[in-house]
Coordinates of N, CA, C and O and ligand atoms in Angstrom, one line a residue:
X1 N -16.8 -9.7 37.3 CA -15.7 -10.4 36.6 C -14.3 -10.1 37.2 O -14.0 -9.0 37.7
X2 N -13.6 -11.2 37.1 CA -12.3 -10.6 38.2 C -11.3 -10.1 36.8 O -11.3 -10.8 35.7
X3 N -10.7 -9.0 37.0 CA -9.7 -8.7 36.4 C -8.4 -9.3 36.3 O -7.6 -9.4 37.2
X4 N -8.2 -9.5 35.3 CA -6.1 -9.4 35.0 C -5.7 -8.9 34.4 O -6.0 -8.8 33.2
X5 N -4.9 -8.2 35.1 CA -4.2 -7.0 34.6 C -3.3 -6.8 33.8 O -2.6 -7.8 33.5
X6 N -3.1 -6.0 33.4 CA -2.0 -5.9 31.9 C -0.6 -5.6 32.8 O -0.4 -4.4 33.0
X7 N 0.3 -6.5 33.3 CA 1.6 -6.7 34.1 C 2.5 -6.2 33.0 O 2.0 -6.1 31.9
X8 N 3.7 -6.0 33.2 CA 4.9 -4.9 32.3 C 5.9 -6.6 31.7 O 6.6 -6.9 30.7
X9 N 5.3 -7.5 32.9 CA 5.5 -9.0 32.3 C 4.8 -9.2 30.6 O 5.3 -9.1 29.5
X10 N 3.3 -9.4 31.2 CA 2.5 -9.8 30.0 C 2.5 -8.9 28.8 O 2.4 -9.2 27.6
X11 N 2.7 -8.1 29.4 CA 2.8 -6.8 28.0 C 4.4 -7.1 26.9 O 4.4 -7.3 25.7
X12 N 5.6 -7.2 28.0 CA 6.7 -7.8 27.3 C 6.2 -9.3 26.2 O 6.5 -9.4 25.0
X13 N 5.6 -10.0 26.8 CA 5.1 -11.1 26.2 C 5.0 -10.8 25.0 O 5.8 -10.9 24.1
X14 N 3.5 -10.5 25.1 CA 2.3 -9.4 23.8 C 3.6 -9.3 22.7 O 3.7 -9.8 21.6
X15 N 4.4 -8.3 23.4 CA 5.4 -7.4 22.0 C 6.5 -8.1 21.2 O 7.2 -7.8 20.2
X16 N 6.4 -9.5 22.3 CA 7.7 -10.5 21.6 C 7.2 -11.3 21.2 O 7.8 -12.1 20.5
X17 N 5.9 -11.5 21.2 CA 5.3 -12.7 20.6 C 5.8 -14.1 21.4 O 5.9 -15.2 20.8
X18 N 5.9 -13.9 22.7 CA 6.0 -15.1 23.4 C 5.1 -16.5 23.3 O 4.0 -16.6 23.9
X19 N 5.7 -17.5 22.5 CA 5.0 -19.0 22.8 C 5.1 -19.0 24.2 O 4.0 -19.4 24.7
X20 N 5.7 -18.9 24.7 CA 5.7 -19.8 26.0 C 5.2 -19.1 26.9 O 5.5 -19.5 28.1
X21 N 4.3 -18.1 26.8 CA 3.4 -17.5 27.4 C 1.8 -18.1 27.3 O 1.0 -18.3 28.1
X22 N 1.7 -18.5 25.4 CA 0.8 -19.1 25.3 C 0.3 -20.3 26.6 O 1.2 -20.9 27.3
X23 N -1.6 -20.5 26.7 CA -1.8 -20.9 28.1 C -1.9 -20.5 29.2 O -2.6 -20.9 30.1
X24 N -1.0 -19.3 29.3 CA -1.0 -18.1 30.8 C -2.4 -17.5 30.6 O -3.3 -17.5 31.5
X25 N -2.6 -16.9 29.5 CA -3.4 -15.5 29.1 C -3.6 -15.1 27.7 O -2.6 -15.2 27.0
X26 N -4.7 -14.6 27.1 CA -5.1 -14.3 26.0 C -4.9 -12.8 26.1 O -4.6 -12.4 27.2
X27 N -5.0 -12.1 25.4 CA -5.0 -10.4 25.3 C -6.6 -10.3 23.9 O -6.9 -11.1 23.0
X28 N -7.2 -9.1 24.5 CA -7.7 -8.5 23.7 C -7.6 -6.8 23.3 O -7.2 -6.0 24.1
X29 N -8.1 -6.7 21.9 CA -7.6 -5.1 21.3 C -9.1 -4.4 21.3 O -9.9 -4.6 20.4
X30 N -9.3 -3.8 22.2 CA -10.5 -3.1 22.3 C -10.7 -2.5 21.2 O -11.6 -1.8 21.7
X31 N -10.5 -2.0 20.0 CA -10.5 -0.9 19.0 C -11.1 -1.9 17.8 O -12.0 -1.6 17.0
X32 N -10.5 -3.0 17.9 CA -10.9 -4.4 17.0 C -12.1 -5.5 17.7 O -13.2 -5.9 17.2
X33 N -11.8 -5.7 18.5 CA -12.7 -6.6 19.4 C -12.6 -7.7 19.4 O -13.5 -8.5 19.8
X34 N -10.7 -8.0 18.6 CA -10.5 -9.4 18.6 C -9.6 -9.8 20.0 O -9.2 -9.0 20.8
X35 N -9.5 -11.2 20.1 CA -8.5 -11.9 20.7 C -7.8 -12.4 20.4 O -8.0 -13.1 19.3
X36 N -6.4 -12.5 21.1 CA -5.1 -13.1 20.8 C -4.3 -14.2 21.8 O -4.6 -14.2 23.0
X37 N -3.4 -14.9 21.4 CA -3.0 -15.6 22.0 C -1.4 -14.8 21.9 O -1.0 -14.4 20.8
X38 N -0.7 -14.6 23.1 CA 0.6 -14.0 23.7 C 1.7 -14.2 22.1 O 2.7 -13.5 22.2
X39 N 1.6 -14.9 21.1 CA 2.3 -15.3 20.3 C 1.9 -14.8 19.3 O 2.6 -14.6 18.3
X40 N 1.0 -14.5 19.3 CA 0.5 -14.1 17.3 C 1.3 -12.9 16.8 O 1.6 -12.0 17.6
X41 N 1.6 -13.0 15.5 CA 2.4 -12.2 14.7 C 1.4 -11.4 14.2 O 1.6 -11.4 12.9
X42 N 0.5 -10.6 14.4 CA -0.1 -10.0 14.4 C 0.8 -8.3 14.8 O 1.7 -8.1 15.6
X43 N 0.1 -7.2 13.9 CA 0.5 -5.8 14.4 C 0.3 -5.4 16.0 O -0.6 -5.5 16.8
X44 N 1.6 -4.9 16.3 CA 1.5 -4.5 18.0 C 0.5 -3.8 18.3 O 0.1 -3.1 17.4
X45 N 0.0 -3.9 19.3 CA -1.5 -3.0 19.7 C -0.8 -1.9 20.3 O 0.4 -1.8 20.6
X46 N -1.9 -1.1 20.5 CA -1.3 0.3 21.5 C -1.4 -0.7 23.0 O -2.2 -1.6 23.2
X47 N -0.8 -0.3 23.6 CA -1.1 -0.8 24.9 C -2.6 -0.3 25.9 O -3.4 -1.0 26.5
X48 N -2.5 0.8 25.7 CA -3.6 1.2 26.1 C -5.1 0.7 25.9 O -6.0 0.9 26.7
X49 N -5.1 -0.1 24.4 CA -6.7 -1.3 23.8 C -6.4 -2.2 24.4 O -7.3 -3.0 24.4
X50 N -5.1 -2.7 25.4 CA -5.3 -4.0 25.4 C -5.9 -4.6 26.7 O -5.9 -4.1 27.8
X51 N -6.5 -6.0 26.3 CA -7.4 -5.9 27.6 C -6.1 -7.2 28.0 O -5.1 -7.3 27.3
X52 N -6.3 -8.0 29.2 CA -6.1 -9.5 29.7 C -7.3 -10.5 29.8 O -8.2 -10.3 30.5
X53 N -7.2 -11.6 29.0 CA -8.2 -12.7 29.4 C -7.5 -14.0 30.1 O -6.4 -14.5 30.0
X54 N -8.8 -14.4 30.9 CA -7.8 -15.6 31.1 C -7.8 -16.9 30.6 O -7.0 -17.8 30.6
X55 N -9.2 -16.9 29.8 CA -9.0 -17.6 28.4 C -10.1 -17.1 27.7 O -10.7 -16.1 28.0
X56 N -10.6 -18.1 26.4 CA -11.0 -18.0 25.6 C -12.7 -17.3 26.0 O -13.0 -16.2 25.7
X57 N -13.4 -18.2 26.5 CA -14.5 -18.3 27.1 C -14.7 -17.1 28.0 O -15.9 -16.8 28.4
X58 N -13.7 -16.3 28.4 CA -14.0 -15.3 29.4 C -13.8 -13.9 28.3 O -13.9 -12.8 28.8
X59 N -13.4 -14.1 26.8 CA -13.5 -13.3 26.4 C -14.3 -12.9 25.3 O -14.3 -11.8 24.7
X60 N -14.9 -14.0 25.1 CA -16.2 -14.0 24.3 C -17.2 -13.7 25.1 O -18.2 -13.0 24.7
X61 N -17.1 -14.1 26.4 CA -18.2 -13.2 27.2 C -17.9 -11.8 27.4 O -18.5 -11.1 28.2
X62 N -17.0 -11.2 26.6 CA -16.8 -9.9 27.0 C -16.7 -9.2 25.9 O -16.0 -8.2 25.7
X63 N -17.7 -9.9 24.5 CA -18.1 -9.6 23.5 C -16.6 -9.5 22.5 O -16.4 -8.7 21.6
X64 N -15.7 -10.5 22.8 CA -14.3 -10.0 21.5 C -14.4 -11.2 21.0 O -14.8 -12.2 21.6
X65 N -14.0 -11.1 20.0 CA -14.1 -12.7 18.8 C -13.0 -13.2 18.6 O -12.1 -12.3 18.6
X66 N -12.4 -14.3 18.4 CA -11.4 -14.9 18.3 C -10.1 -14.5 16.7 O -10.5 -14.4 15.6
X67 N -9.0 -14.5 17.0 CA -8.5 -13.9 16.4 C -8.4 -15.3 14.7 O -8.1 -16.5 14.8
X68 N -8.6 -14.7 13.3 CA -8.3 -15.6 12.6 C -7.1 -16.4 12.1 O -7.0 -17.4 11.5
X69 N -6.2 -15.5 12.8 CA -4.7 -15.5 12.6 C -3.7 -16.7 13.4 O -3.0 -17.6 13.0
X70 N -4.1 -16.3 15.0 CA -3.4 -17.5 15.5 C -4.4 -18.2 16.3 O -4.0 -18.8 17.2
X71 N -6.2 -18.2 15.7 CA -7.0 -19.1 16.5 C -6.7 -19.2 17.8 O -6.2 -20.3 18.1
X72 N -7.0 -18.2 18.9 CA -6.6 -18.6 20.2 C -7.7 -19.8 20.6 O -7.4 -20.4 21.7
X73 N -9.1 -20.4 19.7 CA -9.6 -21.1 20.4 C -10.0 -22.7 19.7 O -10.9 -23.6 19.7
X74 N -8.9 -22.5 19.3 CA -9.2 -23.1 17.7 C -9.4 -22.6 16.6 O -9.4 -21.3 16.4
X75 N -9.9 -23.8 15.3 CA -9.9 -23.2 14.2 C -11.3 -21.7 14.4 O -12.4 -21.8 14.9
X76 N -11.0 -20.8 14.1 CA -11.8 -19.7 13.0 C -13.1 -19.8 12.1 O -12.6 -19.2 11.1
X77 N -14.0 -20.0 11.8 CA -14.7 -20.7 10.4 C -14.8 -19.4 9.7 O -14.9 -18.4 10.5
X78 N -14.7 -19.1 8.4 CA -14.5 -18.4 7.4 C -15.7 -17.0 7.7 O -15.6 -15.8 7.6
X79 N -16.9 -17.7 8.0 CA -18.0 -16.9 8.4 C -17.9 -15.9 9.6 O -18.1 -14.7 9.7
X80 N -17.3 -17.0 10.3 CA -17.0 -15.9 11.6 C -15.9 -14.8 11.3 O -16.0 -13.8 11.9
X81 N -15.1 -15.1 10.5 CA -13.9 -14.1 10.4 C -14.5 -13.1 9.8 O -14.2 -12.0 10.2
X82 N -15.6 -13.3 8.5 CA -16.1 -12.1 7.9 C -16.7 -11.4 8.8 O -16.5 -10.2 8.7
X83 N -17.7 -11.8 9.7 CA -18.6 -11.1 10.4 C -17.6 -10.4 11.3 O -17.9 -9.4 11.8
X84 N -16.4 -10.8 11.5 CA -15.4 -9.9 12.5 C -14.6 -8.6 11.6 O -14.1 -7.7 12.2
X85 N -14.7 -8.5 10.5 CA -14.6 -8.1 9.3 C -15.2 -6.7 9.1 O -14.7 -5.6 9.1
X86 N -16.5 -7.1 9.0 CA -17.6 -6.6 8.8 C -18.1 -5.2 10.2 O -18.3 -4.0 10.1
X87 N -17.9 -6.5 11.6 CA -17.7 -5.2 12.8 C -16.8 -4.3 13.0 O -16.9 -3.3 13.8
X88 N -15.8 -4.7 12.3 CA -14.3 -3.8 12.0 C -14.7 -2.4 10.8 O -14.4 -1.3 10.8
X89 N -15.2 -3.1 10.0 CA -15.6 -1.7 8.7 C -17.0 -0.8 9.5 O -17.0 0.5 9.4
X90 N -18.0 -1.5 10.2 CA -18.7 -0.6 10.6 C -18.5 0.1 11.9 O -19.5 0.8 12.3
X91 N -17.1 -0.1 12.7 CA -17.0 1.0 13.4 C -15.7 1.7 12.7 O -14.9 2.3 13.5
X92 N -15.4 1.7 11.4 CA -13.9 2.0 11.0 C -14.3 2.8 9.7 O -13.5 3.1 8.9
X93 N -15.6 3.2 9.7 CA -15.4 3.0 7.5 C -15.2 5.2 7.9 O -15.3 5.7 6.7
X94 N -15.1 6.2 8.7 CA -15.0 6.9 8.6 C -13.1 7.3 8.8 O -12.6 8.4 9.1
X95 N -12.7 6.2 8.4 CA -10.9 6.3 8.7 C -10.4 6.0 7.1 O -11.3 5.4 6.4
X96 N -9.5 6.2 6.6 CA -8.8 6.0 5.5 C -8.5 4.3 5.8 O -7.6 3.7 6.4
X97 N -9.2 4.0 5.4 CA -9.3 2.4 5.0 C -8.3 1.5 3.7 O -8.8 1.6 2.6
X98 N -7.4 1.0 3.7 CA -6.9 0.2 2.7 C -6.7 -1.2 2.6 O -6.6 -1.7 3.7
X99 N -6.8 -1.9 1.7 CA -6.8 -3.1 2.4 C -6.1 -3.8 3.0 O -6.3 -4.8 3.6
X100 N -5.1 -3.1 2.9 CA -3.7 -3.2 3.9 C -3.6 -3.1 5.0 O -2.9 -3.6 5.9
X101 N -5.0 -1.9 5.0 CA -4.9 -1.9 6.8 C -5.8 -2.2 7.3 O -5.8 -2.1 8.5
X102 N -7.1 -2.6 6.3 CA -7.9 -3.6 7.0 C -7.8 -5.1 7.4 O -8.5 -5.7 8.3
X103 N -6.8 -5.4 6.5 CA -6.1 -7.0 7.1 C -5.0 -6.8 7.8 O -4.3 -7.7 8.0
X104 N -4.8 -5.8 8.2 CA -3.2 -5.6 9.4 C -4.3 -5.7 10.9 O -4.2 -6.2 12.0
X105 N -5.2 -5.1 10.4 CA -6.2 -5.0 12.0 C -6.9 -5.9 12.3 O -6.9 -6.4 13.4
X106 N -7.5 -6.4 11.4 CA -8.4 -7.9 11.8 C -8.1 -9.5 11.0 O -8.7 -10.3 10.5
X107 N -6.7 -9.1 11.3 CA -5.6 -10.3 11.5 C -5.4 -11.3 10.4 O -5.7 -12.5 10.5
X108 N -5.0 -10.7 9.3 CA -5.1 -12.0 7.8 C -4.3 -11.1 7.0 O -4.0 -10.0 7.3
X109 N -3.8 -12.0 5.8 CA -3.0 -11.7 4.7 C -4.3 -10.6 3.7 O -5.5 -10.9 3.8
X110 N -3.7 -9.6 2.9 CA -4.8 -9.0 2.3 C -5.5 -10.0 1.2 O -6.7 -10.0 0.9
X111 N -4.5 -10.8 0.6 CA -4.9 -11.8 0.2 C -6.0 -12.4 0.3 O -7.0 -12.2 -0.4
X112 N -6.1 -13.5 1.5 CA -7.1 -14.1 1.9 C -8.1 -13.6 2.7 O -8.9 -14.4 3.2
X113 N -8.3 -12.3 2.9 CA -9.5 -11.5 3.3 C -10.1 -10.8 2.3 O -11.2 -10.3 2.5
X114 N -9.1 -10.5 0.8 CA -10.2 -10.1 -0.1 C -11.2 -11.1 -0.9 O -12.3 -10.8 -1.3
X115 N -10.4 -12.7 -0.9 CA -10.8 -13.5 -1.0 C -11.9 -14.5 -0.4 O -12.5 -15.4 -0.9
X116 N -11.8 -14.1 0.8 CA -12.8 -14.8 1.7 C -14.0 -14.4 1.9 O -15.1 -14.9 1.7
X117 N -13.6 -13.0 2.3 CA -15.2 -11.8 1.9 C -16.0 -11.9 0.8 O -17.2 -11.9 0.9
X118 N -15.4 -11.8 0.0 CA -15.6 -11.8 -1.4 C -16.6 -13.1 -1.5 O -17.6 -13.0 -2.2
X119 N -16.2 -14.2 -0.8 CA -16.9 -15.4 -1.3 C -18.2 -15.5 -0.5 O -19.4 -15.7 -0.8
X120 N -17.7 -15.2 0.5 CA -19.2 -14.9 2.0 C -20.0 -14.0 1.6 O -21.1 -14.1 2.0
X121 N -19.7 -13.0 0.8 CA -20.5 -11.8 0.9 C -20.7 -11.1 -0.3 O -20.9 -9.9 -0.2
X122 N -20.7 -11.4 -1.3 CA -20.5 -11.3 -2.8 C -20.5 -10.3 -3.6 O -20.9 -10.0 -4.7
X123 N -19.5 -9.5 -2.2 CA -18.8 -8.1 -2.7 C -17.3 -8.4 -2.1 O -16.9 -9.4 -1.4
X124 N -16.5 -7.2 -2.5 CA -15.1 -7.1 -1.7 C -15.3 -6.3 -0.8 O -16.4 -5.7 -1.1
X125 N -14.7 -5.9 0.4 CA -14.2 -5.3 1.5 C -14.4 -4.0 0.9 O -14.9 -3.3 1.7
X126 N -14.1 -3.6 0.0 CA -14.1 -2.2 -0.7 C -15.3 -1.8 -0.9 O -15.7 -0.7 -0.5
X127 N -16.2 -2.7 -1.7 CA -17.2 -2.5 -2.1 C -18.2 -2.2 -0.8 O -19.0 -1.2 -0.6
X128 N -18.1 -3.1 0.0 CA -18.9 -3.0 1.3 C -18.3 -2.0 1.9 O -19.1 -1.7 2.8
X129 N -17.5 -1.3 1.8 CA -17.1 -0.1 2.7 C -17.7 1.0 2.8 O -18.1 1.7 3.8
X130 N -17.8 1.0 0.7 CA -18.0 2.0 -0.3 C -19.9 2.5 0.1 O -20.5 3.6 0.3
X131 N -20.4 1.2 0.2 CA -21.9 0.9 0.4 C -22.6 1.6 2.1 O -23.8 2.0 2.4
X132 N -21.2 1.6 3.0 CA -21.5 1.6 4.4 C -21.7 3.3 4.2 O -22.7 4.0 4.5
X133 N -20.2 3.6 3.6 CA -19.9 5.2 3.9 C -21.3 5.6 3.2 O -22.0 6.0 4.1
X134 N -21.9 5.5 2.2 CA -23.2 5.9 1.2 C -24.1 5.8 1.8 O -25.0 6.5 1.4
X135 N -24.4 5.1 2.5 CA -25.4 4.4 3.3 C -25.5 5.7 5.0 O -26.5 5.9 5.6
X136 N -24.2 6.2 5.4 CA -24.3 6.8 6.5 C -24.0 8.3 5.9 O -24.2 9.3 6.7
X137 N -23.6 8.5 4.5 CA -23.8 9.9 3.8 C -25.5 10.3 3.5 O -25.8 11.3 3.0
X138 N -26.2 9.5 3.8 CA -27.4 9.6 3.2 C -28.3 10.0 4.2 O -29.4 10.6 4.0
X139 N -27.9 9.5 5.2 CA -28.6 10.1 6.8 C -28.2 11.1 7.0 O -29.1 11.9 7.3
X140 N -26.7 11.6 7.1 CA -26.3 13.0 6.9 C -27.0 13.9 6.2 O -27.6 14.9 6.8
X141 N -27.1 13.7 5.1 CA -28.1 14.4 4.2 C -29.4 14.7 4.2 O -30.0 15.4 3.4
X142 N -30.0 13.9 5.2 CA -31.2 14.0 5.4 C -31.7 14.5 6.6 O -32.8 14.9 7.0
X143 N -30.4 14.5 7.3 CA -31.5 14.9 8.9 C -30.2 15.8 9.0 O -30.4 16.1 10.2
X144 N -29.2 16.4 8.6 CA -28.5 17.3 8.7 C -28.2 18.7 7.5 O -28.6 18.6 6.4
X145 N -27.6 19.8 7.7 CA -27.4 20.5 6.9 C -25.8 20.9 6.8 O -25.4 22.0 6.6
X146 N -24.8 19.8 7.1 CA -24.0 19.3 7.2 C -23.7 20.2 5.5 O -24.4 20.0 4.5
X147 N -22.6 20.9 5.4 CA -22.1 20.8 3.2 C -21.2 19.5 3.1 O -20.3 19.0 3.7
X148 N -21.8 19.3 1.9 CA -21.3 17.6 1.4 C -20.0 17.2 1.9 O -19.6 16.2 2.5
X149 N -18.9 18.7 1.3 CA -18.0 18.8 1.2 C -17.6 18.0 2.9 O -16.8 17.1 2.9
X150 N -17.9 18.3 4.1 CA -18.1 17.8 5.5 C -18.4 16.8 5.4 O -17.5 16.1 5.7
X151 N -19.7 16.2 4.8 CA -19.9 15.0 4.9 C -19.2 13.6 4.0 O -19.3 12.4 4.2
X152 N -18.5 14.4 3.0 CA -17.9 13.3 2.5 C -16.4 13.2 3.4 O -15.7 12.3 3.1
X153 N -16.1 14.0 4.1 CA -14.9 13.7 5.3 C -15.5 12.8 6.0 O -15.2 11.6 6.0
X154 N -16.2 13.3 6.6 CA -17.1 12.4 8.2 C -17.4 10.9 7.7 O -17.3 10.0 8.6
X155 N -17.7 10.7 6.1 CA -18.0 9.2 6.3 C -16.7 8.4 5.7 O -16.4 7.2 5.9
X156 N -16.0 9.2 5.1 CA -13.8 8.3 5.0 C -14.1 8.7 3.5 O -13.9 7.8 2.8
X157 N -14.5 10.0 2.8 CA -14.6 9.7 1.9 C -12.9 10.8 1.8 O -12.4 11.5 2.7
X158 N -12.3 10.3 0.5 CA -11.0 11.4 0.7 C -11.2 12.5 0.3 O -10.8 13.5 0.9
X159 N -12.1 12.5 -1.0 CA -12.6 13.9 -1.4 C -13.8 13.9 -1.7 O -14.4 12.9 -2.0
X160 N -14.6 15.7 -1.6 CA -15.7 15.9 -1.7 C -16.0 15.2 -3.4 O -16.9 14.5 -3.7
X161 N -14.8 15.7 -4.3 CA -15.1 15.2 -5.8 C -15.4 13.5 -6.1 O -16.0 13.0 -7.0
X162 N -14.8 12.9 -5.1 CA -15.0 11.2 -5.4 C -16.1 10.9 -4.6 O -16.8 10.0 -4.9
X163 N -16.5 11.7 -3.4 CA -18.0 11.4 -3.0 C -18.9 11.8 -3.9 O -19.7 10.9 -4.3
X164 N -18.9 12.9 -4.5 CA -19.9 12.9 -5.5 C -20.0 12.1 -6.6 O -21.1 11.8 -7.1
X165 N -18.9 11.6 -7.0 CA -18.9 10.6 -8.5 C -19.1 9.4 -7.5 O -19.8 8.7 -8.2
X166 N -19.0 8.8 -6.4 CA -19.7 7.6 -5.7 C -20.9 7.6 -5.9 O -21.5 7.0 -6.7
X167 N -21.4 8.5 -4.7 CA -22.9 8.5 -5.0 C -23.6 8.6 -6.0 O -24.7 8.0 -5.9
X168 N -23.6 9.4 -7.5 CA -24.2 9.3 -8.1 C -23.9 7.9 -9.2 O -24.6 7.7 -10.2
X169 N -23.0 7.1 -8.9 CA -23.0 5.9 -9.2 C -24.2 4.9 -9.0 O -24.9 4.1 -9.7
X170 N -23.8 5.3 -7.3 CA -24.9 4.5 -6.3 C -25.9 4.4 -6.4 O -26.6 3.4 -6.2
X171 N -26.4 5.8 -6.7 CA -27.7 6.2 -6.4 C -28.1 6.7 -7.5 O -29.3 7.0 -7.5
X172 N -27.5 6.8 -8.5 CA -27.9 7.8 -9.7 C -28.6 9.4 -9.3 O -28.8 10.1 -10.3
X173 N -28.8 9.7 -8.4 CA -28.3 11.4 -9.0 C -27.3 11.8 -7.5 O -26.9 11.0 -6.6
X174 N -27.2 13.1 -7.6 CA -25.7 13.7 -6.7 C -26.6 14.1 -5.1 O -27.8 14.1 -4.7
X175 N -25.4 14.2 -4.7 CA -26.2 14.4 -3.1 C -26.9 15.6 -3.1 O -27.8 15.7 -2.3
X176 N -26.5 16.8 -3.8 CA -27.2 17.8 -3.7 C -29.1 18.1 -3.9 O -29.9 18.7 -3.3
X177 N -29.1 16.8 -5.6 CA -30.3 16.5 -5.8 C -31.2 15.6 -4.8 O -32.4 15.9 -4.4
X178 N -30.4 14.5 -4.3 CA -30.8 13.9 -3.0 C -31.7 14.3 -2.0 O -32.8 13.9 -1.8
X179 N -30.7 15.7 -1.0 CA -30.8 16.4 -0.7 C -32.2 17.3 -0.8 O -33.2 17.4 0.0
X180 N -31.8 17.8 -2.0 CA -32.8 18.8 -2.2 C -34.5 18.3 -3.0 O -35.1 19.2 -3.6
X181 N -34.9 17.2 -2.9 CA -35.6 16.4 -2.9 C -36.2 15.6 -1.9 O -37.4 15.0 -2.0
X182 N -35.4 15.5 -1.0 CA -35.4 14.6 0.1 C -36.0 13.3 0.1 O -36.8 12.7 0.9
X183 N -35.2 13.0 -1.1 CA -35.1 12.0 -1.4 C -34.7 10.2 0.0 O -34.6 9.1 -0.4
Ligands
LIG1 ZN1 -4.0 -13.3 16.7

């Protein structure tokens, strides 16, 4: 694949949100795996995630999805945004997550991403988060001797006390019984 490079030009672009760059080059955010068009009002990336495309098609071959925000390839379909969503929570759900800052990253009003998830997937963003971290606390607990108190850090939980009243929501009994059951 031939490279283009992130020039101190294109990067100016990127941070002003240049229209009239739109057409030159797309950018992608390695950390998200979306794409952008030189203009979107989208949160500044670090520079260091950002890739260069030279369009659309060369960066879906390089596994990044199109941004929902400013459509670098057109419209977005609702589906695809969740599933961009969705790859965003499962390499993210071990970070303090809000929905603030899950729609600042993968490019929508919190609005219309609690709402759209919600309809695709017939939980919220939260809910699925909540299900991911539980879901990777539970491998922890099984093939590790990790104390909870650790493992409810490692999967985004804020405290060991709210991982425990999660899981035993989830699961009906506490991770220790889990655990010690192996269950
Ligand atoms: Zn965008």
């Amino acid at each position: 694949m031939k490279k283009y490079p992130l020039t101190a030009k294109r990067w100016e672009q990127i941070i002003n949100n240049d229209a009239s760059a739109n057409g030159n080059f797309l950018y992608g955010v390695k950390t998200t795996k979306i794409f952008c068009k030189p203009s979107c009002p989208s949160r500044k990336p670090s520079r260091e995630n950002v890739l260069i495309f030279k369009n659309g098609e060369d960066a879906i071959k390089n596994d990044f999805r199109p941004c929902k925000r400013c459509q670098p390839t057109g419209n977005v379909p609702n589906n695809e945004w969740v599933n961009e969503i969705k790859y965003y929570l499962d390499n993210n759900y071990q970070r303090k997550l809000s929905l603030d800052v899950i729609a600042e990253e993968c490019h929508g009003s919190p609005f219309n991403l609690q709402r759209i998830f919600k309809k695709a997937s017939s939980k919220t963003p939260q809910q699925y988060l909540t299900e991911l971290r539980l879901k990777h606390a539970q491998v922890l607990l099984r093939e590790t001797k990790l104390p909870i108190k650790t493992i409810a850090t490692r999967v985004g939980f804020t405290s060991d006390t709210y991982f425990i009243t999660t899981f035993k929501k989830y699961l009906l009994v506490t991770p220790e019984v889990f655990r010690a059951k192996k269950l």
